[in-house]
The first five atom37 places (N, CA, C, CB, O) and aatype in JSON, in Angstrom:
{
  "aatype": [12, 11, 17, 12, 0, 16, 9, 5, 11, 9, 7, 19, 6, 0, 9, 15, 2, 2, 6, 2, 12, 19, 9, 10, 13, 2, 6, 16, 0, 2, 6, 11, 10, 15, 1, 19, 0, 19, 9, 5, 11, 13, 3, 11, 6, 16, 14, 19, 15, 15, 13, 9, 4, 11, 11, 3, 3, 16, 19, 16, 9, 3, 7, 6, 16, 18, 10, 19, 10, 8, 19, 7, 1, 12, 19, 0, 3, 2, 12, 8, 0, 9, 7, 8, 4, 19, 10, 13, 13, 19, 3, 11, 10, 14, 6, 11, 16, 10, 8, 2, 0, 9, 18, 10, 5, 11, 3, 3, 6, 3, 14, 12, 14, 5, 13, 11, 5, 7, 3, 17, 9, 15, 18, 6, 8, 1],
  "atom_mask": [
    [1, 1, 1, 1, 1],
    [1, 1, 1, 1, 1],
    [1, 1, 1, 1, 1],
    [1, 1, 1, 1, 1],
    [1, 1, 1, 1, 1],
    [1, 1, 1, 1, 1],
    [1, 1, 1, 1, 1],
    [1, 1, 1, 1, 1],
    [1, 1, 1, 1, 1],
    [1, 1, 1, 1, 1],
    [1, 1, 1, 0, 1],
    [1, 1, 1, 1, 1],
    [1, 1, 1, 1, 1],
    [1, 1, 1, 1, 1],
    [1, 1, 1, 1, 1],
    [1, 1, 1, 1, 1],
    [1, 1, 1, 1, 1],
    [1, 1, 1, 1, 1],
    [1, 1, 1, 1, 1],
    [1, 1, 1, 1, 1],
    [1, 1, 1, 1, 1],
    [1, 1, 1, 1, 1],
    [1, 1, 1, 1, 1],
    [1, 1, 1, 1, 1],
    [1, 1, 1, 1, 1],
    [1, 1, 1, 1, 1],
    [1, 1, 1, 1, 1],
    [1, 1, 1, 1, 1],
    [1, 1, 1, 1, 1],
    [1, 1, 1, 1, 1],
    [1, 1, 1, 1, 1],
    [1, 1, 1, 1, 1],
    [1, 1, 1, 1, 1],
    [1, 1, 1, 1, 1],
    [1, 1, 1, 1, 1],
    [1, 1, 1, 1, 1],
    [1, 1, 1, 1, 1],
    [1, 1, 1, 1, 1],
    [1, 1, 1, 1, 1],
    [1, 1, 1, 1, 1],
    [1, 1, 1, 1, 1],
    [1, 1, 1, 1, 1],
    [1, 1, 1, 1, 1],
    [1, 1, 1, 1, 1],
    [1, 1, 1, 1, 1],
    [1, 1, 1, 1, 1],
    [1, 1, 1, 1, 1],
    [1, 1, 1, 1, 1],
    [1, 1, 1, 1, 1],
    [1, 1, 1, 1, 1],
    [1, 1, 1, 1, 1],
    [1, 1, 1, 1, 1],
    [1, 1, 1, 1, 1],
    [1, 1, 1, 1, 1],
    [1, 1, 1, 1, 1],
    [1, 1, 1, 1, 1],
    [1, 1, 1, 1, 1],
    [1, 1, 1, 1, 1],
    [1, 1, 1, 1, 1],
    [1, 1, 1, 1, 1],
    [1, 1, 1, 1, 1],
    [1, 1, 1, 1, 1],
    [1, 1, 1, 0, 1],
    [1, 1, 1, 1, 1],
    [1, 1, 1, 1, 1],
    [1, 1, 1, 1, 1],
    [1, 1, 1, 1, 1],
    [1, 1, 1, 1, 1],
    [1, 1, 1, 1, 1],
    [1, 1, 1, 1, 1],
    [1, 1, 1, 1, 1],
    [1, 1, 1, 0, 1],
    [1, 1, 1, 1, 1],
    [1, 1, 1, 1, 1],
    [1, 1, 1, 1, 1],
    [1, 1, 1, 1, 1],
    [1, 1, 1, 1, 1],
    [1, 1, 1, 1, 1],
    [1, 1, 1, 1, 1],
    [1, 1, 1, 1, 1],
    [1, 1, 1, 1, 1],
    [1, 1, 1, 1, 1],
    [1, 1, 1, 0, 1],
    [1, 1, 1, 1, 1],
    [1, 1, 1, 1, 1],
    [1, 1, 1, 1, 1],
    [1, 1, 1, 1, 1],
    [1, 1, 1, 1, 1],
    [1, 1, 1, 1, 1],
    [1, 1, 1, 1, 1],
    [1, 1, 1, 1, 1],
    [1, 1, 1, 1, 1],
    [1, 1, 1, 1, 1],
    [1, 1, 1, 1, 1],
    [1, 1, 1, 1, 1],
    [1, 1, 1, 1, 1],
    [1, 1, 1, 1, 1],
    [1, 1, 1, 1, 1],
    [1, 1, 1, 1, 1],
    [1, 1, 1, 1, 1],
    [1, 1, 1, 1, 1],
    [1, 1, 1, 1, 1],
    [1, 1, 1, 1, 1],
    [1, 1, 1, 1, 1],
    [1, 1, 1, 1, 1],
    [1, 1, 1, 1, 1],
    [1, 1, 1, 1, 1],
    [1, 1, 1, 1, 1],
    [1, 1, 1, 1, 1],
    [1, 1, 1, 1, 1],
    [1, 1, 1, 1, 1],
    [1, 1, 1, 1, 1],
    [1, 1, 1, 1, 1],
    [1, 1, 1, 1, 1],
    [1, 1, 1, 1, 1],
    [1, 1, 1, 1, 1],
    [1, 1, 1, 1, 1],
    [1, 1, 1, 0, 1],
    [1, 1, 1, 1, 1],
    [1, 1, 1, 1, 1],
    [1, 1, 1, 1, 1],
    [1, 1, 1, 1, 1],
    [1, 1, 1, 1, 1],
    [1, 1, 1, 1, 1],
    [1, 1, 1, 1, 1],
    [1, 1, 1, 1, 1]
  ],
  "atom_positions": [
    [[-4.67, -15.05, -6.36], [-3.24, -14.8, -6.48], [-2.8, -13.87, -5.36], [-2.9, -14.19, -7.87], [-3.55, -12.99, -4.94]],
    [[-1.59, -14.07, -4.88], [-1.06, -13.26, -3.79], [0.32, -12.73, -4.18], [-0.98, -14.08, -2.47], [1.15, -13.46, -4.72]],
    [[0.54, -11.44, -3.9], [1.84, -10.81, -4.12], [2.4, -10.43, -2.76], [1.73, -9.56, -5.06], [1.69, -9.89, -1.91]],
    [[3.68, -10.72, -2.57], [4.35, -10.43, -1.31], [5.46, -9.43, -1.55], [4.9, -11.72, -0.66], [6.25, -9.57, -2.49]],
    [[5.52, -8.41, -0.69], [6.59, -7.42, -0.77], [7.19, -7.25, 0.62], [6.05, -6.05, -1.31], [6.48, -7.24, 1.62]],
    [[8.5, -7.13, 0.67], [9.21, -6.9, 1.92], [9.43, -5.4, 2.1], [10.56, -7.67, 1.94], [9.78, -4.7, 1.14]],
    [[9.23, -4.92, 3.31], [9.52, -3.52, 3.61], [11.04, -3.39, 3.75], [8.77, -3.05, 4.93], [11.64, -3.94, 4.68]],
    [[11.64, -2.65, 2.82], [13.08, -2.47, 2.79], [13.56, -1.31, 3.65], [13.54, -2.27, 1.38], [14.6, -1.39, 4.31]],
    [[12.78, -0.23, 3.64], [13.19, 0.99, 4.32], [11.95, 1.81, 4.63], [14.21, 1.81, 3.46], [10.96, 1.76, 3.9]],
    [[12.01, 2.57, 5.71], [10.92, 3.46, 6.09], [11.51, 4.86, 6.2], [10.23, 3.0, 7.44], [12.35, 5.12, 7.06]],
    [[11.06, 5.74, 5.34], [11.56, 7.11, 5.35], [11.27, 7.83, 6.65], [0.0, 0.0, 0.0], [10.31, 7.52, 7.35]],
    [[12.12, 8.79, 6.98], [11.98, 9.51, 8.26], [10.68, 10.29, 8.36], [13.15, 10.45, 8.45], [10.22, 10.6, 9.46]],
    [[10.07, 10.63, 7.21], [8.81, 11.36, 7.2], [7.66, 10.51, 6.63], [8.96, 12.65, 6.39], [6.63, 11.05, 6.23]],
    [[7.83, 9.19, 6.6], [6.87, 8.32, 5.93], [5.61, 8.03, 6.73], [7.53, 7.03, 5.59], [4.53, 7.87, 6.14]],
    [[5.71, 7.96, 8.02], [4.58, 7.53, 8.85], [4.06, 8.68, 9.7], [4.98, 6.34, 9.75], [4.81, 9.31, 10.45]],
    [[2.76, 8.95, 9.55], [2.1, 9.94, 10.38], [0.73, 9.38, 10.74], [1.98, 11.32, 9.66], [-0.12, 9.21, 9.87]],
    [[0.53, 9.1, 12.0], [-0.75, 8.53, 12.42], [-1.91, 9.5, 12.23], [-0.68, 8.11, 13.87], [-3.06, 9.08, 12.2]],
    [[-1.62, 10.78, 12.1], [-2.68, 11.77, 11.86], [-3.19, 11.71, 10.43], [-2.17, 13.17, 12.17], [-4.33, 12.11, 10.16]],
    [[-2.38, 11.23, 9.52], [-2.71, 11.23, 8.1], [-3.52, 10.0, 7.67], [-1.45, 11.3, 7.28], [-4.31, 10.09, 6.73]],
    [[-3.33, 8.87, 8.34], [-3.97, 7.6, 7.94], [-3.65, 7.22, 6.5], [-5.47, 7.7, 8.12], [-4.5, 6.68, 5.79]],
    [[-2.42, 7.52, 6.07], [-1.99, 7.16, 4.73], [-0.5, 6.89, 4.71], [-2.35, 8.26, 3.73], [0.26, 7.4, 5.53]],
    [[-0.1, 6.06, 3.74], [1.3, 5.71, 3.57], [1.59, 5.66, 2.08], [1.65, 4.35, 4.26], [0.82, 5.1, 1.3]],
    [[2.71, 6.26, 1.68], [3.14, 6.25, 0.29], [4.13, 5.1, 0.13], [3.79, 7.62, -0.13], [5.07, 4.96, 0.91]],
    [[3.92, 4.28, -0.88], [4.8, 3.15, -1.16], [5.51, 3.36, -2.5], [4.0, 1.82, -1.18], [4.92, 3.84, -3.46]],
    [[6.78, 3.0, -2.54], [7.57, 2.97, -3.77], [8.48, 1.75, -3.71], [8.41, 4.29, -3.96], [8.67, 1.17, -2.65]],
    [[9.04, 1.36, -4.87], [10.03, 0.3, -4.85], [11.41, 0.9, -4.58], [10.03, -0.49, -6.18], [11.54, 2.11, -4.35]],
    [[12.41, 0.06, -4.62], [13.76, 0.48, -4.24], [14.43, 1.43, -5.24], [14.61, -0.72, -4.07], [15.56, 1.86, -5.0]],
    [[13.77, 1.76, -6.35], [14.33, 2.72, -7.31], [13.99, 4.17, -6.94], [13.82, 2.41, -8.71], [14.42, 5.09, -7.64]],
    [[13.25, 4.38, -5.88], [12.87, 5.74, -5.47], [14.11, 6.57, -5.15], [11.92, 5.7, -4.24], [15.06, 6.07, -4.53]],
    [[14.09, 7.82, -5.57], [15.23, 8.7, -5.28], [15.24, 9.07, -3.79], [15.18, 9.98, -6.16], [14.31, 8.74, -3.05]],
    [[16.28, 9.77, -3.37], [16.45, 10.11, -1.95], [15.29, 10.96, -1.41], [17.76, 10.85, -1.74], [14.83, 10.74, -0.29]],
    [[14.84, 11.92, -2.21], [13.74, 12.8, -1.78], [12.46, 12.0, -1.54], [13.49, 13.9, -2.84], [11.79, 12.19, -0.52]],
    [[12.11, 11.1, -2.47], [10.92, 10.26, -2.3], [11.09, 9.28, -1.13], [10.63, 9.49, -3.59], [10.15, 9.01, -0.39]],
    [[12.3, 8.77, -0.98], [12.56, 7.8, 0.09], [12.34, 8.38, 1.48], [13.98, 7.28, -0.02], [12.05, 7.64, 2.42]],
    [[12.47, 9.68, 1.62], [12.25, 10.33, 2.92], [10.77, 10.26, 3.35], [12.7, 11.8, 2.87], [10.48, 10.19, 4.54]],
    [[9.85, 10.27, 2.38], [8.42, 10.32, 2.69], [7.69, 9.01, 2.37], [7.77, 11.45, 1.92], [6.46, 8.94, 2.43]],
    [[8.46, 7.97, 2.02], [7.83, 6.73, 1.57], [8.32, 5.51, 2.35], [8.11, 6.52, 0.09], [9.36, 5.53, 3.0]],
    [[7.5, 4.47, 2.26], [7.9, 3.14, 2.68], [8.37, 2.44, 1.41], [6.71, 2.35, 3.4], [7.64, 2.37, 0.42]],
    [[9.59, 1.93, 1.43], [10.17, 1.28, 0.26], [9.88, -0.22, 0.36], [11.71, 1.55, 0.15], [10.21, -0.87, 1.36]],
    [[9.27, -0.75, -0.7], [8.91, -2.17, -0.73], [9.62, -2.86, -1.89], [7.37, -2.35, -0.86], [9.89, -2.25, -2.92]],
    [[9.91, -4.13, -1.69], [10.53, -4.95, -2.74], [9.71, -6.22, -2.89], [12.04, -5.27, -2.41], [9.57, -7.0, -1.94]],
    [[9.18, -6.43, -4.09], [8.36, -7.6, -4.33], [9.2, -8.86, -4.44], [7.53, -7.42, -5.6], [10.31, -8.84, -4.98]],
    [[8.66, -9.94, -3.92], [9.29, -11.24, -3.95], [9.4, -11.71, -5.4], [8.5, -12.27, -3.1], [8.47, -11.49, -6.19]],
    [[10.5, -12.34, -5.76], [10.71, -12.82, -7.15], [9.67, -13.87, -7.55], [12.12, -13.41, -7.29], [9.34, -14.0, -8.73]],
    [[9.16, -14.62, -6.57], [8.18, -15.66, -6.86], [6.79, -15.08, -7.13], [8.11, -16.64, -5.7], [5.92, -15.77, -7.66]],
    [[6.58, -13.83, -6.76], [5.31, -13.15, -7.04], [5.63, -11.82, -7.73], [4.47, -12.92, -5.7], [5.51, -10.75, -7.13]],
    [[6.04, -11.9, -8.99], [6.5, -10.68, -9.68], [5.42, -9.61, -9.78], [7.0, -11.03, -11.07], [4.26, -9.89, -10.08]],
    [[5.85, -8.38, -9.53], [4.92, -7.25, -9.57], [4.39, -7.01, -10.99], [5.62, -5.99, -9.04], [3.38, -6.34, -11.16]],
    [[5.06, -7.55, -11.99], [4.61, -7.35, -13.38], [3.22, -7.93, -13.63], [5.61, -7.99, -14.35], [2.56, -7.57, -14.6]],
    [[2.78, -8.84, -12.76], [1.45, -9.43, -12.9], [0.46, -8.9, -11.85], [1.53, -10.94, -12.81], [-0.63, -9.45, -11.7]],
    [[0.85, -7.84, -11.14], [0.05, -7.32, -10.03], [-1.35, -6.89, -10.47], [0.76, -6.14, -9.39], [-1.52, -6.19, -11.47]],
    [[-2.34, -7.32, -9.69], [-3.75, -6.92, -9.87], [-4.3, -6.63, -8.49], [-4.6, -8.05, -10.61], [-4.02, -7.36, -7.54]],
    [[-5.08, -5.58, -8.38], [-5.78, -5.29, -7.13], [-7.12, -4.67, -7.48], [-4.94, -4.34, -6.21], [-7.19, -3.72, -8.25]],
    [[-8.16, -5.19, -6.91], [-9.53, -4.74, -7.19], [-10.29, -4.57, -5.87], [-10.27, -5.74, -8.14], [-9.85, -5.02, -4.81]],
    [[-11.44, -3.93, -5.97], [-12.34, -3.81, -4.82], [-12.63, -5.21, -4.26], [-13.68, -3.09, -5.23], [-12.79, -6.16, -5.02]],
    [[-12.68, -5.32, -2.96], [-12.94, -6.56, -2.21], [-11.74, -7.5, -2.13], [-14.09, -7.27, -2.82], [-11.88, -8.6, -1.58]],
    [[-10.57, -7.12, -2.68], [-9.34, -7.86, -2.42], [-8.89, -7.51, -1.0], [-8.22, -7.53, -3.49], [-9.59, -6.76, -0.3]],
    [[-7.75, -8.02, -0.57], [-7.25, -7.7, 0.76], [-5.77, -7.33, 0.71], [-7.47, -8.89, 1.7], [-5.03, -7.74, -0.18]],
    [[-5.37, -6.53, 1.7], [-3.96, -6.18, 1.92], [-3.68, -6.46, 3.39], [-3.65, -4.67, 1.53], [-4.43, -6.02, 4.26]],
    [[-2.61, -7.2, 3.65], [-2.23, -7.54, 5.02], [-0.91, -6.88, 5.36], [-2.15, -9.09, 5.21], [0.08, -7.02, 4.63]],
    [[-0.89, -6.17, 6.48], [0.29, -5.47, 6.98], [0.36, -5.71, 8.48], [0.25, -3.93, 6.64], [-0.63, -5.54, 9.19]],
    [[1.52, -6.1, 8.95], [1.71, -6.29, 10.39], [0.67, -7.25, 10.98], [1.65, -4.94, 11.12], [0.2, -7.06, 12.1]],
    [[0.3, -8.27, 10.21], [-0.66, -9.26, 10.68], [-2.11, -8.83, 10.64], [0.0, 0.0, 0.0], [-2.99, -9.62, 10.97]],
    [[-2.37, -7.59, 10.24], [-3.74, -7.08, 10.13], [-4.17, -7.08, 8.66], [-3.85, -5.64, 10.72], [-3.45, -6.58, 7.8]],
    [[-5.33, -7.65, 8.39], [-5.85, -7.73, 7.03], [-6.92, -6.67, 6.83], [-6.41, -9.14, 6.72], [-7.84, -6.54, 7.64]],
    [[-6.79, -5.92, 5.75], [-7.7, -4.83, 5.42], [-8.41, -5.13, 4.11], [-6.93, -3.48, 5.33], [-7.8, -5.61, 3.15]],
    [[-9.7, -4.85, 4.07], [-10.51, -5.01, 2.87], [-10.28, -3.81, 1.95], [-12.01, -5.16, 3.22], [-10.28, -2.67, 2.4]],
    [[-10.09, -4.08, 0.66], [-9.91, -3.01, -0.32], [-11.29, -2.46, -0.69], [-9.16, -3.54, -1.59], [-12.15, -3.19, -1.18]],
    [[-11.48, -1.16, -0.45], [-12.74, -0.49, -0.78], [-12.74, 0.09, -2.19], [-13.02, 0.61, 0.22], [-13.77, 0.14, -2.85]],
    [[-11.56, 0.53, -2.64], [-11.45, 1.16, -3.96], [-9.99, 1.13, -4.4], [-11.99, 2.63, -3.92], [-9.07, 1.25, -3.59]],
    [[-9.8, 0.97, -5.72], [-8.46, 1.0, -6.3], [-8.47, 2.01, -7.44], [-8.01, -0.41, -6.81], [-9.27, 1.9, -8.37]],
    [[-7.59, 2.99, -7.37], [-7.48, 4.0, -8.42], [-7.03, 3.39, -9.74], [0.0, 0.0, 0.0], [-6.36, 2.35, -9.77]],
    [[-7.4, 4.04, -10.83], [-7.15, 3.46, -12.16], [-5.67, 3.4, -12.55], [-7.89, 4.26, -13.19], [-5.32, 2.69, -13.49]],
    [[-4.81, 4.12, -11.85], [-3.38, 4.1, -12.18], [-2.56, 3.16, -11.29], [-2.82, 5.49, -12.07], [-1.36, 3.02, -11.5]],
    [[-3.18, 2.53, -10.33], [-2.44, 1.72, -9.36], [-1.67, 0.58, -10.02], [-3.39, 1.16, -8.32], [-0.48, 0.43, -9.78]],
    [[-2.31, -0.22, -10.85], [-1.63, -1.37, -11.45], [-0.43, -0.93, -12.27], [-2.61, -2.17, -12.32], [0.66, -1.5, -12.12]],
    [[-0.6, 0.07, -13.13], [0.53, 0.54, -13.95], [1.65, 1.09, -13.09], [0.05, 1.62, -14.93], [2.82, 0.82, -13.35]],
    [[1.31, 1.87, -12.07], [2.34, 2.43, -11.17], [3.07, 1.32, -10.4], [1.7, 3.42, -10.19], [4.28, 1.39, -10.22]],
    [[2.33, 0.32, -9.95], [2.97, -0.78, -9.22], [3.9, -1.55, -10.16], [1.89, -1.74, -8.62], [5.02, -1.9, -9.76]],
    [[3.46, -1.81, -11.39], [4.31, -2.52, -12.34], [5.6, -1.76, -12.61], [3.56, -2.75, -13.66], [6.68, -2.36, -12.66]],
    [[5.51, -0.44, -12.77], [6.65, 0.37, -13.17], [7.59, 0.72, -12.02], [6.16, 1.64, -13.81], [8.81, 0.56, -12.13]],
    [[7.03, 1.2, -10.9], [7.87, 1.74, -9.82], [7.42, 1.3, -8.42], [7.88, 3.24, -9.89], [7.83, 1.9, -7.42]],
    [[6.59, 0.27, -8.35], [6.13, -0.23, -7.05], [5.41, 0.8, -6.23], [0.0, 0.0, 0.0], [5.49, 0.8, -5.0]],
    [[4.68, 1.69, -6.91], [4.08, 2.85, -6.23], [2.57, 2.79, -6.11], [4.46, 4.09, -6.94], [1.86, 2.45, -7.06]],
    [[2.11, 3.14, -4.93], [0.71, 3.47, -4.67], [0.66, 4.19, -3.33], [-0.2, 2.19, -4.67], [1.64, 4.22, -2.59]],
    [[-0.47, 4.76, -3.04], [-0.7, 5.36, -1.72], [-1.78, 4.53, -1.05], [-1.12, 6.89, -1.83], [-2.85, 4.3, -1.62]],
    [[-1.51, 4.08, 0.16], [-2.51, 3.34, 0.93], [-3.21, 4.33, 1.86], [-1.86, 2.17, 1.74], [-2.57, 5.01, 2.65]],
    [[-4.53, 4.4, 1.74], [-5.34, 5.22, 2.64], [-6.15, 4.28, 3.52], [-6.28, 6.2, 1.85], [-6.79, 3.35, 3.02]],
    [[-6.13, 4.5, 4.82], [-6.89, 3.71, 5.79], [-8.09, 4.54, 6.19], [-6.01, 3.3, 7.05], [-7.96, 5.53, 6.91]],
    [[-9.29, 4.14, 5.72], [-10.5, 4.96, 5.88], [-11.65, 4.12, 6.41], [-10.88, 5.61, 4.55], [-11.68, 2.9, 6.25]],
    [[-12.62, 4.79, 7.05], [-13.84, 4.09, 7.45], [-14.9, 4.18, 6.35], [-14.4, 4.67, 8.76], [-15.81, 3.35, 6.29]],
    [[-14.77, 5.19, 5.47], [-15.64, 5.29, 4.28], [-14.88, 6.03, 3.19], [-17.0, 6.02, 4.62], [-13.96, 6.8, 3.47]],
    [[-15.26, 5.78, 1.97], [-14.59, 6.42, 0.83], [-14.89, 7.91, 0.77], [-15.01, 5.75, -0.48], [-16.01, 8.33, 1.04]],
    [[-13.89, 8.71, 0.43], [-14.15, 10.13, 0.21], [-14.91, 10.31, -1.1], [-12.83, 10.95, 0.19], [-14.94, 9.4, -1.93]],
    [[-15.52, 11.47, -1.28], [-16.24, 11.74, -2.54], [-15.31, 11.67, -3.73], [-16.91, 13.11, -2.49], [-15.67, 11.13, -4.78]],
    [[-14.11, 12.22, -3.58], [-13.15, 12.22, -4.67], [-11.96, 11.34, -4.26], [-12.68, 13.67, -5.01], [-11.35, 11.56, -3.21]],
    [[-11.65, 10.36, -5.09], [-10.54, 9.45, -4.79], [-9.36, 9.75, -5.72], [-10.99, 7.97, -4.95], [-9.53, 10.33, -6.79]],
    [[-8.18, 9.35, -5.28], [-6.98, 9.54, -6.08], [-6.75, 8.36, -7.02], [-5.76, 9.74, -5.17], [-7.07, 7.22, -6.68]],
    [[-6.2, 8.65, -8.18], [-5.97, 7.61, -9.19], [-4.83, 6.66, -8.83], [-5.69, 8.25, -10.53], [-4.75, 5.56, -9.36]],
    [[-3.94, 7.09, -7.92], [-2.8, 6.26, -7.56], [-2.96, 5.63, -6.17], [-1.53, 7.08, -7.6], [-1.97, 5.24, -5.55]],
    [[-4.19, 5.53, -5.68], [-4.41, 5.09, -4.3], [-5.23, 3.82, -4.19], [-5.09, 6.19, -3.53], [-6.09, 3.52, -5.02]],
    [[-4.93, 3.08, -3.13], [-5.74, 1.95, -2.69], [-6.36, 2.37, -1.37], [-4.89, 0.6, -2.55], [-5.65, 2.74, -0.43]],
    [[-7.67, 2.32, -1.28], [-8.4, 2.69, -0.06], [-8.75, 1.42, 0.7], [-9.7, 3.51, -0.4], [-9.42, 0.54, 0.17]],
    [[-8.28, 1.35, 1.94], [-8.46, 0.17, 2.78], [-9.4, 0.5, 3.93], [-7.11, -0.34, 3.31], [-9.31, 1.56, 4.55]],
    [[-10.32, -0.43, 4.2], [-11.3, -0.22, 5.27], [-10.63, -0.31, 6.63], [-12.44, -1.25, 5.17], [-9.91, -1.26, 6.93]],
    [[-10.87, 0.72, 7.45], [-10.31, 0.81, 8.79], [-11.42, 1.2, 9.74], [-9.13, 1.83, 8.85], [-12.2, 2.11, 9.45]],
    [[-11.5, 0.53, 10.87], [-12.45, 0.92, 11.91], [-11.93, 2.17, 12.62], [-12.69, -0.23, 12.93], [-10.72, 2.39, 12.7]],
    [[-12.85, 2.99, 13.12], [-12.47, 4.22, 13.82], [-11.51, 3.96, 14.98], [-13.71, 4.92, 14.34], [-10.6, 4.76, 15.21]],
    [[-11.69, 2.87, 15.71], [-10.87, 2.6, 16.88], [-9.5, 2.03, 16.53], [-11.58, 1.66, 17.79], [-8.56, 2.15, 17.32]],
    [[-9.38, 1.41, 15.37], [-8.12, 0.76, 15.01], [-7.06, 1.77, 14.59], [-8.35, -0.25, 13.89], [-7.32, 2.64, 13.76]],
    [[-5.88, 1.66, 15.17], [-4.79, 2.51, 14.7], [-4.29, 1.99, 13.35], [-3.65, 2.56, 15.73], [-4.62, 0.88, 12.93]],
    [[-3.49, 2.79, 12.69], [-2.85, 2.32, 11.46], [-1.94, 1.15, 11.82], [-2.04, 3.46, 10.77], [-1.48, 1.04, 12.95]],
    [[-1.69, 0.28, 10.85], [-0.77, -0.82, 11.14], [0.64, -0.3, 11.38], [-0.76, -1.85, 9.99], [0.99, 0.81, 10.98]],
    [[1.44, -1.11, 12.03], [2.85, -0.79, 12.21], [3.6, -1.2, 10.95], [3.44, -1.5, 13.48], [3.43, -2.32, 10.46]],
    [[4.41, -0.33, 10.44], [5.28, -0.64, 9.3], [6.67, -0.81, 9.87], [5.23, 0.48, 8.18], [7.24, 0.12, 10.44]],
    [[7.24, -2.02, 9.72], [8.56, -2.31, 10.27], [9.45, -2.87, 9.17], [8.47, -3.29, 11.46], [9.03, -3.72, 8.39]],
    [[10.68, -2.38, 9.13], [11.63, -2.88, 8.15], [11.77, -4.39, 8.3], [13.0, -2.18, 8.33], [11.9, -4.91, 9.41]],
    [[11.74, -5.1, 7.16], [11.84, -6.55, 7.16], [10.5, -7.26, 7.17], [0.0, 0.0, 0.0], [10.44, -8.44, 6.83]],
    [[9.42, -6.58, 7.55], [8.08, -7.18, 7.53], [7.56, -7.28, 6.1], [7.11, -6.35, 8.4], [8.09, -6.68, 5.17]],
    [[6.5, -8.06, 5.97], [5.88, -8.28, 4.67], [4.61, -7.46, 4.51], [5.57, -9.77, 4.47], [3.9, -7.19, 5.48]],
    [[4.33, -7.07, 3.27], [3.02, -6.57, 2.86], [2.5, -7.59, 1.88], [3.08, -5.09, 2.23], [3.17, -7.92, 0.9]],
    [[1.3, -8.08, 2.13], [0.69, -9.1, 1.27], [-0.53, -8.5, 0.57], [0.29, -10.37, 2.1], [-1.43, -7.98, 1.22]],
    [[-0.54, -8.58, -0.75], [-1.67, -8.12, -1.56], [-2.33, -9.37, -2.12], [-1.21, -7.12, -2.71], [-1.71, -10.13, -2.87]],
    [[-3.61, -9.59, -1.77], [-4.28, -10.82, -2.22], [-5.47, -10.48, -3.11], [-4.74, -11.66, -1.02], [-6.41, -9.82, -2.7]],
    [[-5.38, -10.97, -4.35], [-6.46, -10.8, -5.33], [-7.31, -12.06, -5.3], [-5.9, -10.52, -6.78], [-6.81, -13.17, -5.43]],
    [[-8.62, -11.86, -5.12], [-9.54, -13.0, -5.02], [-10.14, -13.38, -6.34], [-10.64, -12.71, -4.04], [-10.93, -14.32, -6.42]]
  ]
}
């Protein structure tokens, strides 16, 4: 199954290449959250109410596909309710992971993907 979300807005403080992480929310995010988040809107044909993401699934952003290394236990509920998770781009998992995060495999040389308004984020469950 595949879920598609369109990037609606990118907050002025949302992207930091030093952090290797991005906070996602749906369009119900308040102004304060919208400043630090990428706002996504799920396609009606792939409703977020059925969203599933597990280890070894993939997430595609800006044409780059990333392998899911770990999914926090709160991700599905948060995505269903408010389209929220934190994407971390890592070469290996940290000892302690966050419950609201999806950890995506990233090579040391690869920069973070580009997040552009109007582009798609694709979440594919295998």
